[in-house]
PDB file of C-alpha atoms and ligand atoms in Angstrom:
ATOM      1  CA  MET A  28       0.000   0.000   0.000  1.00 25.00           C
ATOM      2  CA  ASN A  29       1.364   3.377  -0.932  1.00 28.00           C
ATOM      3  CA  ALA A  30       0.551   6.775   0.451  1.00 29.00           C
ATOM      4  CA  PRO A  31       0.235   9.992  -1.532  1.00 28.00           C
ATOM      5  CA  ALA A  32       3.666  11.237  -2.542  1.00 29.00           C
ATOM      6  CA  ASN A  33       3.489  14.243  -0.247  1.00 31.00           C
ATOM      7  CA  VAL A  34       2.863  12.263   2.907  1.00 32.00           C
ATOM      8  CA  PRO A  35       6.125  12.243   4.822  1.00 38.00           C
ATOM      9  CA  ALA A  36       7.747   9.116   6.087  1.00 39.00           C
ATOM     10  CA  ASN A  37       6.876   9.450   9.721  1.00 41.00           C
ATOM     11  CA  THR A  38       3.927   7.188  10.187  1.00 42.00           C
ATOM     12  CA  LYS A  39       3.778   4.828  13.073  1.00 50.00           C
ATOM     13  CA  HIS A  40       7.330   4.711  14.334  1.00 46.00           C
ATOM     14  CA  GLY A  41       8.153   5.138  17.978  1.00 48.00           C
ATOM     15  CA  LEU A  42       5.581   2.708  19.218  1.00 47.00           C
ATOM     16  CA  ALA A  43       2.921   0.300  18.010  1.00 48.00           C
ATOM     17  CA  ALA A  44       2.923  -3.329  17.162  1.00 50.00           C
ATOM     18  CA  GLY A  45       3.474  -4.859  13.792  1.00 51.00           C
ATOM     19  CA  ASP A  46       0.874  -7.138  12.349  1.00 52.00           C
ATOM     20  CA  GLN A  47       3.320  -9.649  10.969  1.00 58.00           C
ATOM     21  CA  ALA A  48       3.841 -12.989  12.670  1.00 64.00           C
ATOM     22  CA  ALA A  49       6.249 -12.934  15.593  1.00 73.00           C
ATOM     23  CA  PRO A  50       9.683 -14.234  14.734  1.00 79.00           C
ATOM     24  CA  GLU A  51      11.150 -17.214  16.554  1.00 86.00           C
ATOM     25  CA  ARG A  52      12.877 -15.330  19.364  1.00 91.00           C
ATOM     26  CA  PRO A  53      10.556 -13.955  22.045  1.00 90.00           C
ATOM     27  CA  ASP A  54      12.325 -10.583  21.954  1.00 92.00           C
ATOM     28  CA  TRP A  55      11.560 -10.357  18.217  1.00 94.00           C
ATOM     29  CA  THR A  56      15.219  -9.926  17.293  1.00 95.00           C
ATOM     30  CA  ILE A  57      16.545 -11.440  14.102  1.00 95.00           C
ATOM     31  CA  ASP A  58      19.955 -11.538  12.515  1.00 96.00           C
ATOM     32  CA  GLN A  59      20.632  -8.407  10.532  1.00 97.00           C
ATOM     33  CA  GLY A  60      21.700 -10.524   7.578  1.00 96.00           C
ATOM     34  CA  TRP A  61      24.210  -7.896   6.543  1.00 97.00           C
ATOM     35  CA  SER A  62      25.881 -10.038   3.907  1.00 97.00           C
ATOM     36  CA  SER A  63      22.511 -10.520   2.209  1.00 97.00           C
ATOM     37  CA  TYR A  64      22.062  -6.841   1.319  1.00 98.00           C
ATOM     38  CA  THR A  65      22.257  -6.386  -2.437  1.00 97.00           C
ATOM     39  CA  PRO A  66      24.323  -3.709  -4.220  1.00 98.00           C
ATOM     40  CA  ALA A  67      21.016  -2.030  -5.090  1.00 97.00           C
ATOM     41  CA  GLN A  68      20.098  -1.841  -1.392  1.00 97.00           C
ATOM     42  CA  HIS A  69      23.467  -0.370  -0.468  1.00 98.00           C
ATOM     43  CA  ALA A  70      22.928   2.112  -3.288  1.00 98.00           C
ATOM     44  CA  VAL A  71      19.598   3.230  -1.798  1.00 97.00           C
ATOM     45  CA  TRP A  72      21.355   3.797   1.521  1.00 98.00           C
ATOM     46  CA  LYS A  73      24.040   5.839  -0.247  1.00 98.00           C
ATOM     47  CA  THR A  74      21.473   8.030  -1.989  1.00 98.00           C
ATOM     48  CA  LEU A  75      19.586   8.630   1.265  1.00 97.00           C
ATOM     49  CA  PHE A  76      22.740   9.168   3.314  1.00 98.00           C
ATOM     50  CA  GLU A  77      24.282  11.662   0.916  1.00 98.00           C
ATOM     51  CA  ARG A  78      21.243  13.826   0.353  1.00 97.00           C
ATOM     52  CA  GLN A  79      20.274  13.859   4.036  1.00 98.00           C
ATOM     53  CA  THR A  80      23.792  14.631   5.295  1.00 98.00           C
ATOM     54  CA  LYS A  81      23.971  17.559   2.914  1.00 98.00           C
ATOM     55  CA  LEU A  82      20.516  18.774   3.860  1.00 97.00           C
ATOM     56  CA  LEU A  83      21.083  18.591   7.606  1.00 98.00           C
ATOM     57  CA  GLN A  84      23.959  21.065   7.579  1.00 96.00           C
ATOM     58  CA  GLY A  85      22.770  23.945   9.705  1.00 96.00           C
ATOM     59  CA  LEU A  86      19.588  22.057  10.635  1.00 98.00           C
ATOM     60  CA  ALA A  87      20.729  19.169  12.862  1.00 98.00           C
ATOM     61  CA  CYS A  88      21.951  19.918  16.365  1.00 98.00           C
ATOM     62  CA  ASP A  89      25.676  19.722  17.130  1.00 98.00           C
ATOM     63  CA  ASP A  90      25.277  16.533  19.170  1.00 98.00           C
ATOM     64  CA  PHE A  91      23.647  14.737  16.262  1.00 98.00           C
ATOM     65  CA  VAL A  92      26.576  15.648  14.022  1.00 98.00           C
ATOM     66  CA  LYS A  93      29.116  14.688  16.697  1.00 98.00           C
ATOM     67  CA  GLY A  94      27.416  11.333  17.293  1.00 98.00           C
ATOM     68  CA  MET A  95      27.343  10.609  13.570  1.00 98.00           C
ATOM     69  CA  ASP A  96      31.041  11.458  13.195  1.00 98.00           C
ATOM     70  CA  LYS A  97      32.071   8.976  15.868  1.00 98.00           C
ATOM     71  CA  LEU A  98      30.055   6.048  14.488  1.00 98.00           C
ATOM     72  CA  PRO A  99      30.884   3.637  11.688  1.00 97.00           C
ATOM     73  CA  ILE A 100      28.086   5.078   9.559  1.00 97.00           C
ATOM     74  CA  ALA A 101      29.038   6.229   6.083  1.00 97.00           C
ATOM     75  CA  ALA A 102      27.631   6.584   2.595  1.00 98.00           C
ATOM     76  CA  ASP A 103      29.203   3.538   1.020  1.00 97.00           C
ATOM     77  CA  GLN A 104      27.147   0.811   2.688  1.00 98.00           C
ATOM     78  CA  ILE A 105      24.305   0.005   5.056  1.00 98.00           C
ATOM     79  CA  PRO A 106      25.917  -0.042   8.506  1.00 98.00           C
ATOM     80  CA  ASN A 107      26.698  -3.349  10.119  1.00 98.00           C
ATOM     81  CA  PHE A 108      24.874  -3.458  13.476  1.00 98.00           C
ATOM     82  CA  GLU A 109      27.684  -5.367  15.172  1.00 98.00           C
ATOM     83  CA  ALA A 110      30.292  -2.775  14.265  1.00 98.00           C
ATOM     84  CA  LEU A 111      27.854  -0.039  15.202  1.00 98.00           C
ATOM     85  CA  SER A 112      27.068  -1.626  18.552  1.00 98.00           C
ATOM     86  CA  GLU A 113      30.713  -1.992  19.432  1.00 98.00           C
ATOM     87  CA  VAL A 114      31.303   1.754  19.234  1.00 98.00           C
ATOM     88  CA  LEU A 115      27.949   2.656  20.742  1.00 98.00           C
ATOM     89  CA  TYR A 116      28.370   0.266  23.643  1.00 98.00           C
ATOM     90  CA  LYS A 117      31.716   1.764  24.593  1.00 98.00           C
ATOM     91  CA  ALA A 118      30.258   5.261  24.506  1.00 98.00           C
ATOM     92  CA  THR A 119      26.906   4.855  26.285  1.00 98.00           C
ATOM     93  CA  GLY A 120      26.248   1.147  26.872  1.00 98.00           C
ATOM     94  CA  TRP A 121      23.713   0.870  24.042  1.00 98.00           C
ATOM     95  CA  GLN A 122      23.494  -1.722  21.282  1.00 98.00           C
ATOM     96  CA  VAL A 123      21.538  -1.913  18.050  1.00 98.00           C
ATOM     97  CA  VAL A 124      19.550  -5.095  17.474  1.00 98.00           C
ATOM     98  CA  ALA A 125      17.793  -6.093  14.273  1.00 97.00           C
ATOM     99  CA  VAL A 126      14.023  -6.576  14.130  1.00 95.00           C
ATOM    100  CA  PRO A 127      11.812  -7.321  11.128  1.00 92.00           C
ATOM    101  CA  GLY A 128       9.690  -4.178  11.523  1.00 89.00           C
ATOM    102  CA  LEU A 129       7.500  -2.748  14.245  1.00 90.00           C
ATOM    103  CA  VAL A 130       7.403  -4.840  17.389  1.00 92.00           C
ATOM    104  CA  PRO A 131       4.751  -5.057  20.139  1.00 93.00           C
ATOM    105  CA  ASP A 132       4.909  -2.270  22.714  1.00 94.00           C
ATOM    106  CA  ASP A 133       6.097  -4.439  25.590  1.00 94.00           C
ATOM    107  CA  VAL A 134       8.911  -5.868  23.480  1.00 95.00           C
ATOM    108  CA  PHE A 135       9.910  -2.387  22.342  1.00 96.00           C
ATOM    109  CA  PHE A 136       9.961  -0.996  25.881  1.00 96.00           C
ATOM    110  CA  ASP A 137      11.870  -3.991  27.214  1.00 97.00           C
ATOM    111  CA  HIS A 138      14.588  -3.458  24.611  1.00 98.00           C
ATOM    112  CA  LEU A 139      14.882   0.224  25.451  1.00 98.00           C
ATOM    113  CA  ALA A 140      14.905  -0.470  29.187  1.00 97.00           C
ATOM    114  CA  ASN A 141      17.914  -2.712  28.547  1.00 98.00           C
ATOM    115  CA  ARG A 142      19.703  -0.295  26.257  1.00 98.00           C
ATOM    116  CA  ARG A 143      19.024  -2.191  23.084  1.00 98.00           C
ATOM    117  CA  PHE A 144      17.723  -0.151  20.200  1.00 98.00           C
ATOM    118  CA  PRO A 145      15.540  -2.241  17.869  1.00 97.00           C
ATOM    119  CA  SER A 146      16.185  -1.320  14.274  1.00 97.00           C
ATOM    120  CA  GLY A 147      14.450  -2.547  11.159  1.00 96.00           C
ATOM    121  CA  ASN A 148      16.963  -4.468   9.078  1.00 95.00           C
ATOM    122  CA  PHE A 149      15.268  -3.733   5.753  1.00 96.00           C
ATOM    123  CA  ILE A 150      15.610  -0.671   3.569  1.00 96.00           C
ATOM    124  CA  ARG A 151      12.995   1.157   1.518  1.00 95.00           C
ATOM    125  CA  GLY A 152      12.956   0.712  -2.244  1.00 94.00           C
ATOM    126  CA  ALA A 153      14.632   3.126  -4.663  1.00 93.00           C
ATOM    127  CA  HIS A 154      11.194   4.112  -6.009  1.00 91.00           C
ATOM    128  CA  GLU A 155       9.893   5.166  -2.571  1.00 90.00           C
ATOM    129  CA  LEU A 156      12.692   7.196  -1.024  1.00 91.00           C
ATOM    130  CA  ASP A 157      10.296   9.490   0.833  1.00 87.00           C
ATOM    131  CA  TYR A 158       7.648   7.040   1.874  1.00 77.00           C
ATOM    132  CA  LEU A 159       7.882   4.512   4.634  1.00 78.00           C
ATOM    133  CA  GLU A 160       5.168   2.287   5.934  1.00 78.00           C
ATOM    134  CA  GLU A 161       7.357   1.130   8.817  1.00 86.00           C
ATOM    135  CA  PRO A 162      10.661   2.505  10.068  1.00 92.00           C
ATOM    136  CA  ASP A 163      13.534   0.996   8.125  1.00 96.00           C
ATOM    137  CA  VAL A 164      17.267   0.870   8.678  1.00 97.00           C
ATOM    138  CA  PHE A 165      17.714   4.413   7.381  1.00 97.00           C
ATOM    139  CA  HIS A 166      15.222   5.897   9.808  1.00 97.00           C
ATOM    140  CA  ASP A 167      16.367   3.782  12.741  1.00 97.00           C
ATOM    141  CA  VAL A 168      20.116   3.974  12.248  1.00 98.00           C
ATOM    142  CA  PHE A 169      20.668   7.328  10.572  1.00 98.00           C
ATOM    143  CA  GLY A 170      17.920   9.019  12.572  1.00 98.00           C
ATOM    144  CA  HIS A 171      18.224   7.478  16.024  1.00 98.00           C
ATOM    145  CA  VAL A 172      21.669   6.038  16.602  1.00 98.00           C
ATOM    146  CA  PRO A 173      23.730   9.271  16.503  1.00 98.00           C
ATOM    147  CA  MET A 174      21.671  10.653  19.390  1.00 98.00           C
ATOM    148  CA  LEU A 175      22.202   7.443  21.379  1.00 98.00           C
ATOM    149  CA  MET A 176      25.868   8.484  21.536  1.00 98.00           C
ATOM    150  CA  HIS A 177      24.754  11.401  23.726  1.00 98.00           C
ATOM    151  CA  PRO A 178      24.879  10.320  27.392  1.00 97.00           C
ATOM    152  CA  VAL A 179      21.763  12.227  28.428  1.00 97.00           C
ATOM    153  CA  MET A 180      19.706  10.979  25.499  1.00 97.00           C
ATOM    154  CA  ALA A 181      21.020   7.483  26.171  1.00 97.00           C
ATOM    155  CA  ASP A 182      19.735   7.643  29.753  1.00 97.00           C
ATOM    156  CA  PHE A 183      16.494   9.274  28.730  1.00 97.00           C
ATOM    157  CA  ILE A 184      15.541   6.600  26.209  1.00 97.00           C
ATOM    158  CA  GLN A 185      16.331   3.846  28.689  1.00 97.00           C
ATOM    159  CA  ALA A 186      14.159   5.584  31.283  1.00 96.00           C
ATOM    160  CA  TYR A 187      11.435   5.853  28.668  1.00 96.00           C
ATOM    161  CA  GLY A 188      11.594   2.085  28.200  1.00 97.00           C
ATOM    162  CA  VAL A 189      11.209   1.515  31.933  1.00 96.00           C
ATOM    163  CA  GLY A 190       8.424   4.097  32.085  1.00 95.00           C
ATOM    164  CA  GLY A 191       6.719   2.515  29.087  1.00 96.00           C
ATOM    165  CA  LEU A 192       6.451  -0.854  30.782  1.00 95.00           C
ATOM    166  CA  ARG A 193       4.933   0.845  33.818  1.00 94.00           C
ATOM    167  CA  ALA A 194       2.580   3.051  31.792  1.00 94.00           C
ATOM    168  CA  GLN A 195       1.321   0.015  29.941  1.00 94.00           C
ATOM    169  CA  LYS A 196       0.300  -1.604  33.212  1.00 92.00           C
ATOM    170  CA  LEU A 197      -1.372   1.614  34.323  1.00 92.00           C
ATOM    171  CA  GLY A 198      -3.137   2.120  31.004  1.00 91.00           C
ATOM    172  CA  ARG A 199      -1.435   5.493  30.442  1.00 93.00           C
ATOM    173  CA  LEU A 200       0.568   4.650  27.363  1.00 94.00           C
ATOM    174  CA  LYS A 201      -1.155   7.190  25.173  1.00 93.00           C
ATOM    175  CA  GLU A 202       0.056  10.073  27.337  1.00 94.00           C
ATOM    176  CA  LEU A 203       3.579   8.716  27.713  1.00 95.00           C
ATOM    177  CA  ALA A 204       3.941   8.015  24.004  1.00 95.00           C
ATOM    178  CA  ARG A 205       3.402  11.717  23.369  1.00 97.00           C
ATOM    179  CA  VAL A 206       6.587  12.458  25.294  1.00 97.00           C
ATOM    180  CA  TYR A 207       8.583  10.123  23.045  1.00 96.00           C
ATOM    181  CA  TRP A 208       6.927  11.493  19.949  1.00 97.00           C
ATOM    182  CA  TYR A 209       7.602  15.138  20.740  1.00 98.00           C
ATOM    183  CA  THR A 210      11.202  14.527  21.898  1.00 98.00           C
ATOM    184  CA  VAL A 211      12.951  11.451  20.517  1.00 98.00           C
ATOM    185  CA  GLU A 212      11.076  11.559  17.209  1.00 97.00           C
ATOM    186  CA  PHE A 213      10.120  15.176  16.577  1.00 98.00           C
ATOM    187  CA  GLY A 214      12.101  17.242  19.055  1.00 98.00           C
ATOM    188  CA  LEU A 215      13.871  20.535  18.397  1.00 98.00           C
ATOM    189  CA  VAL A 216      16.457  22.102  20.670  1.00 98.00           C
ATOM    190  CA  ARG A 217      17.729  25.648  21.041  1.00 98.00           C
ATOM    191  CA  GLN A 218      21.307  26.319  20.075  1.00 97.00           C
ATOM    192  CA  SER A 219      23.061  29.684  20.040  1.00 95.00           C
ATOM    193  CA  GLU A 220      22.578  29.853  16.238  1.00 95.00           C
ATOM    194  CA  GLY A 221      18.883  29.015  16.404  1.00 97.00           C
ATOM    195  CA  LEU A 222      16.595  26.009  16.584  1.00 98.00           C
ATOM    196  CA  ARG A 223      18.084  22.663  15.605  1.00 98.00           C
ATOM    197  CA  ILE A 224      16.799  19.120  15.073  1.00 98.00           C
ATOM    198  CA  TYR A 225      17.485  16.263  17.448  1.00 98.00           C
ATOM    199  CA  GLY A 226      14.386  14.124  16.777  1.00 98.00           C
ATOM    200  CA  ALA A 227      14.963  11.100  14.568  1.00 98.00           C
ATOM    201  CA  GLY A 228      11.647  11.366  12.733  1.00 96.00           C
ATOM    202  CA  ILE A 229      12.739  14.756  11.465  1.00 97.00           C
ATOM    203  CA  ALA A 230      16.463  14.075  11.068  1.00 97.00           C
ATOM    204  CA  SER A 231      15.766  11.134   8.783  1.00 97.00           C
ATOM    205  CA  SER A 232      13.101  12.908   6.716  1.00 96.00           C
ATOM    206  CA  PHE A 233      14.120  14.753   3.576  1.00 95.00           C
ATOM    207  CA  THR A 234      10.973  16.849   3.544  1.00 94.00           C
ATOM    208  CA  GLU A 235      10.309  17.484   7.222  1.00 96.00           C
ATOM    209  CA  SER A 236      13.806  18.513   8.264  1.00 97.00           C
ATOM    210  CA  ARG A 237      13.544  21.844   6.510  1.00 97.00           C
ATOM    211  CA  PHE A 238       9.862  22.287   7.325  1.00 97.00           C
ATOM    212  CA  SER A 239      10.399  21.783  11.050  1.00 98.00           C
ATOM    213  CA  VAL A 240      13.102  24.425  11.379  1.00 98.00           C
ATOM    214  CA  GLN A 241      12.443  26.891   8.577  1.00 97.00           C
ATOM    215  CA  SER A 242       8.787  26.863   7.546  1.00 98.00           C
ATOM    216  CA  PRO A 243       6.632  29.703   8.904  1.00 98.00           C
ATOM    217  CA  SER A 244       3.703  27.294   9.137  1.00 98.00           C
ATOM    218  CA  PRO A 245       4.147  25.167  12.311  1.00 98.00           C
ATOM    219  CA  ASN A 246       4.073  26.401  15.886  1.00 98.00           C
ATOM    220  CA  ARG A 247       7.283  26.094  17.855  1.00 98.00           C
ATOM    221  CA  ILE A 248       6.620  26.057  21.575  1.00 98.00           C
ATOM    222  CA  ALA A 249       8.877  25.610  24.607  1.00 98.00           C
ATOM    223  CA  PHE A 250       8.670  22.049  25.918  1.00 98.00           C
ATOM    224  CA  GLU A 251       6.517  21.688  29.009  1.00 97.00           C
ATOM    225  CA  LEU A 252       5.873  18.135  30.136  1.00 96.00           C
ATOM    226  CA  GLU A 253       2.221  18.208  31.106  1.00 96.00           C
ATOM    227  CA  ARG A 254       1.307  20.325  28.090  1.00 97.00           C
ATOM    228  CA  VAL A 255       3.010  17.789  25.815  1.00 98.00           C
ATOM    229  CA  MET A 256       1.314  14.854  27.495  1.00 97.00           C
ATOM    230  CA  ARG A 257      -2.057  16.450  26.815  1.00 97.00           C
ATOM    231  CA  THR A 258      -1.342  17.052  23.131  1.00 98.00           C
ATOM    232  CA  ASN A 259      -2.310  14.741  20.268  1.00 96.00           C
ATOM    233  CA  TYR A 260       0.107  14.320  17.413  1.00 95.00           C
ATOM    234  CA  ARG A 261      -0.172  13.738  13.701  1.00 90.00           C
ATOM    235  CA  ILE A 262       1.011  10.458  12.307  1.00 89.00           C
ATOM    236  CA  ASP A 263       0.004  11.122   8.729  1.00 87.00           C
ATOM    237  CA  ASP A 264       1.711  14.372   7.896  1.00 92.00           C
ATOM    238  CA  PHE A 265       4.183  16.998   9.090  1.00 95.00           C
ATOM    239  CA  GLN A 266       3.704  18.057  12.691  1.00 97.00           C
ATOM    240  CA  GLU A 267       1.679  21.196  13.364  1.00 97.00           C
ATOM    241  CA  VAL A 268       3.701  21.886  16.478  1.00 98.00           C
ATOM    242  CA  TYR A 269       7.267  21.224  17.514  1.00 98.00           C
ATOM    243  CA  PHE A 270       8.174  21.386  21.184  1.00 98.00           C
ATOM    244  CA  VAL A 271      11.571  22.888  21.846  1.00 98.00           C
ATOM    245  CA  LEU A 272      14.029  22.069  24.617  1.00 98.00           C
ATOM    246  CA  ASP A 273      16.335  24.751  25.992  1.00 98.00           C
ATOM    247  CA  SER A 274      19.042  22.144  26.144  1.00 98.00           C
ATOM    248  CA  LEU A 275      19.320  18.392  25.735  1.00 97.00           C
ATOM    249  CA  ASP A 276      20.308  18.327  29.394  1.00 97.00           C
ATOM    250  CA  ASP A 277      16.645  19.043  30.176  1.00 97.00           C
ATOM    251  CA  LEU A 278      16.015  15.399  29.316  1.00 96.00           C
ATOM    252  CA  LEU A 279      17.881  14.434  32.484  1.00 93.00           C
ATOM    253  CA  ALA A 280      15.176  15.870  34.703  1.00 93.00           C
ATOM    254  CA  LEU A 281      12.573  14.318  32.460  1.00 93.00           C
ATOM    255  CA  ALA A 282      14.173  10.896  32.827  1.00 91.00           C
ATOM    256  CA  ALA A 283      14.016  11.255  36.607  1.00 92.00           C
ATOM    257  CA  THR A 284      10.399  12.440  36.717  1.00 92.00           C
ATOM    258  CA  ASP A 285       7.903  10.409  38.712  1.00 90.00           C
ATOM    259  CA  PHE A 286       5.002  10.138  36.313  1.00 91.00           C
ATOM    260  CA  ALA A 287       2.533   8.620  38.785  1.00 89.00           C
ATOM    261  CA  PRO A 288       1.141  11.925  40.100  1.00 91.00           C
ATOM    262  CA  LEU A 289       1.116  13.287  36.575  1.00 93.00           C
ATOM    263  CA  TYR A 290      -0.977  10.399  35.307  1.00 93.00           C
ATOM    264  CA  GLU A 291      -3.478  11.159  38.022  1.00 92.00           C
ATOM    265  CA  ARG A 292      -3.744  14.778  36.944  1.00 93.00           C
ATOM    266  CA  LEU A 293      -3.927  13.801  33.292  1.00 93.00           C
ATOM    267  CA  ALA A 294      -6.911  11.579  33.939  1.00 91.00           C
ATOM    268  CA  THR A 295      -8.995  14.747  34.005  1.00 93.00           C
ATOM    269  CA  GLY A 296      -8.705  18.073  32.253  1.00 91.00           C
ATOM    270  CA  PRO A 297      -8.214  19.039  28.648  1.00 96.00           C
ATOM    271  CA  ASN A 298      -6.628  17.316  25.705  1.00 96.00           C
ATOM    272  CA  TYR A 299      -5.180  19.558  23.034  1.00 98.00           C
ATOM    273  CA  GLN A 300      -5.134  19.288  19.283  1.00 96.00           C
ATOM    274  CA  PRO A 301      -1.812  19.525  17.474  1.00 96.00           C
ATOM    275  CA  GLY A 302      -2.476  23.040  16.190  1.00 96.00           C
ATOM    276  CA  ASP A 303      -3.635  24.557  19.502  1.00 97.00           C
ATOM    277  CA  VAL A 304      -1.738  27.434  21.087  1.00 98.00           C
ATOM    278  CA  LEU A 305      -2.495  28.116  24.748  1.00 98.00           C
ATOM    279  CA  GLY A 306      -2.257  31.316  26.756  1.00 97.00           C
ATOM    280  CA  THR A 307       0.187  29.558  29.055  1.00 97.00           C
ATOM    281  CA  ASP A 308       2.540  28.444  26.235  1.00 98.00           C
ATOM    282  CA  VAL A 309       5.953  29.977  25.782  1.00 98.00           C
ATOM    283  CA  VAL A 310       5.639  30.483  22.055  1.00 98.00           C
ATOM    284  CA  LEU A 311       8.931  30.702  20.203  1.00 98.00           C
ATOM    285  CA  HIS A 312       7.252  30.930  16.848  1.00 97.00           C
ATOM    286  CA  GLN A 313       3.542  31.367  16.254  1.00 97.00           C
ATOM    287  CA  GLY A 314       2.891  29.400  13.099  1.00 97.00           C
ATOM    288  CA  SER A 315       0.869  30.714  10.200  1.00 97.00           C
ATOM    289  CA  GLY A 316      -0.817  27.304   9.980  1.00 96.00           C
ATOM    290  CA  GLU A 317      -0.781  27.743   6.212  1.00 96.00           C
ATOM    291  CA  TYR A 318       0.532  24.302   5.328  1.00 96.00           C
ATOM    292  CA  HIS A 319      -2.082  22.299   7.194  1.00 95.00           C
ATOM    293  CA  ARG A 320      -4.880  24.725   6.306  1.00 93.00           C
ATOM    294  CA  SER A 321      -4.170  24.233   2.622  1.00 93.00           C
ATOM    295  CA  LYS A 322      -4.217  20.459   3.122  1.00 87.00           C
ATOM    296  CA  ARG A 323      -7.625  20.658   4.767  1.00 83.00           C
ATOM    297  CA  GLY A 324      -8.879  22.643   1.793  1.00 75.00           C
TER     298      GLY A 324
HETATM  299 FE1  FE2 B 419      11.788   6.288  15.223  1.00 97.48          FE
END
């Protein structure tokens, strides 16, 4: 099934279960099968890597670039997860494990809680560079792994895994998933030169990387935890709002937050739509809303 050409490749990732049959191992991991990649598949990686690396200059945050530089990720071939994990493990104790696609929530959280990042081992086809039904190796490795080299992000994503397992038991996954979505996937951070991307959903997207930082259309609002947890997100198009951290170090406090009292508060009170701007928001950029308005006709 294909989506319209202008739908960006950010559907579904970050959570959700796949509908394919579970593989043999209970943790859903498979061998990456690196030696089975074809020259054509390595060529797709090269095309994606080169155009995205060029595009991200001046858009990705410094820590993304630093993480990328230290990893065995380059244009010439799809990275080998073992080689990748060796470097990553020494830096922050994380590893990359191969999975066949989306995995059930509890499996996903358990991997994160144990510092294993599940990555799709497949790559999109050359005819669908900007469309993804499920996160592939380019999204997962190019988008996520550089930030896992950052010690604070490394701790934060592990804490998210632990929190995810708990939230699932409490039935509060929807609210917690919004935190992941608006940070790990679609987060922006302030740097002295301006806003920069650290979220993997943006960093791996040819179309959304520029939109998120440069378009006048979306709102850009200072990150505030409860506000974020009350805000729906779009899975079918560019985000209408990006939440902005002052610094990646802010994720440290977030990782240490006790969500239990928050869940209680969240059980009542408002839920916000992606395009809402509240009187209490610290608005860094009030979006024109033009892009999504034109889509709605
Ligand atoms: Fe992702």
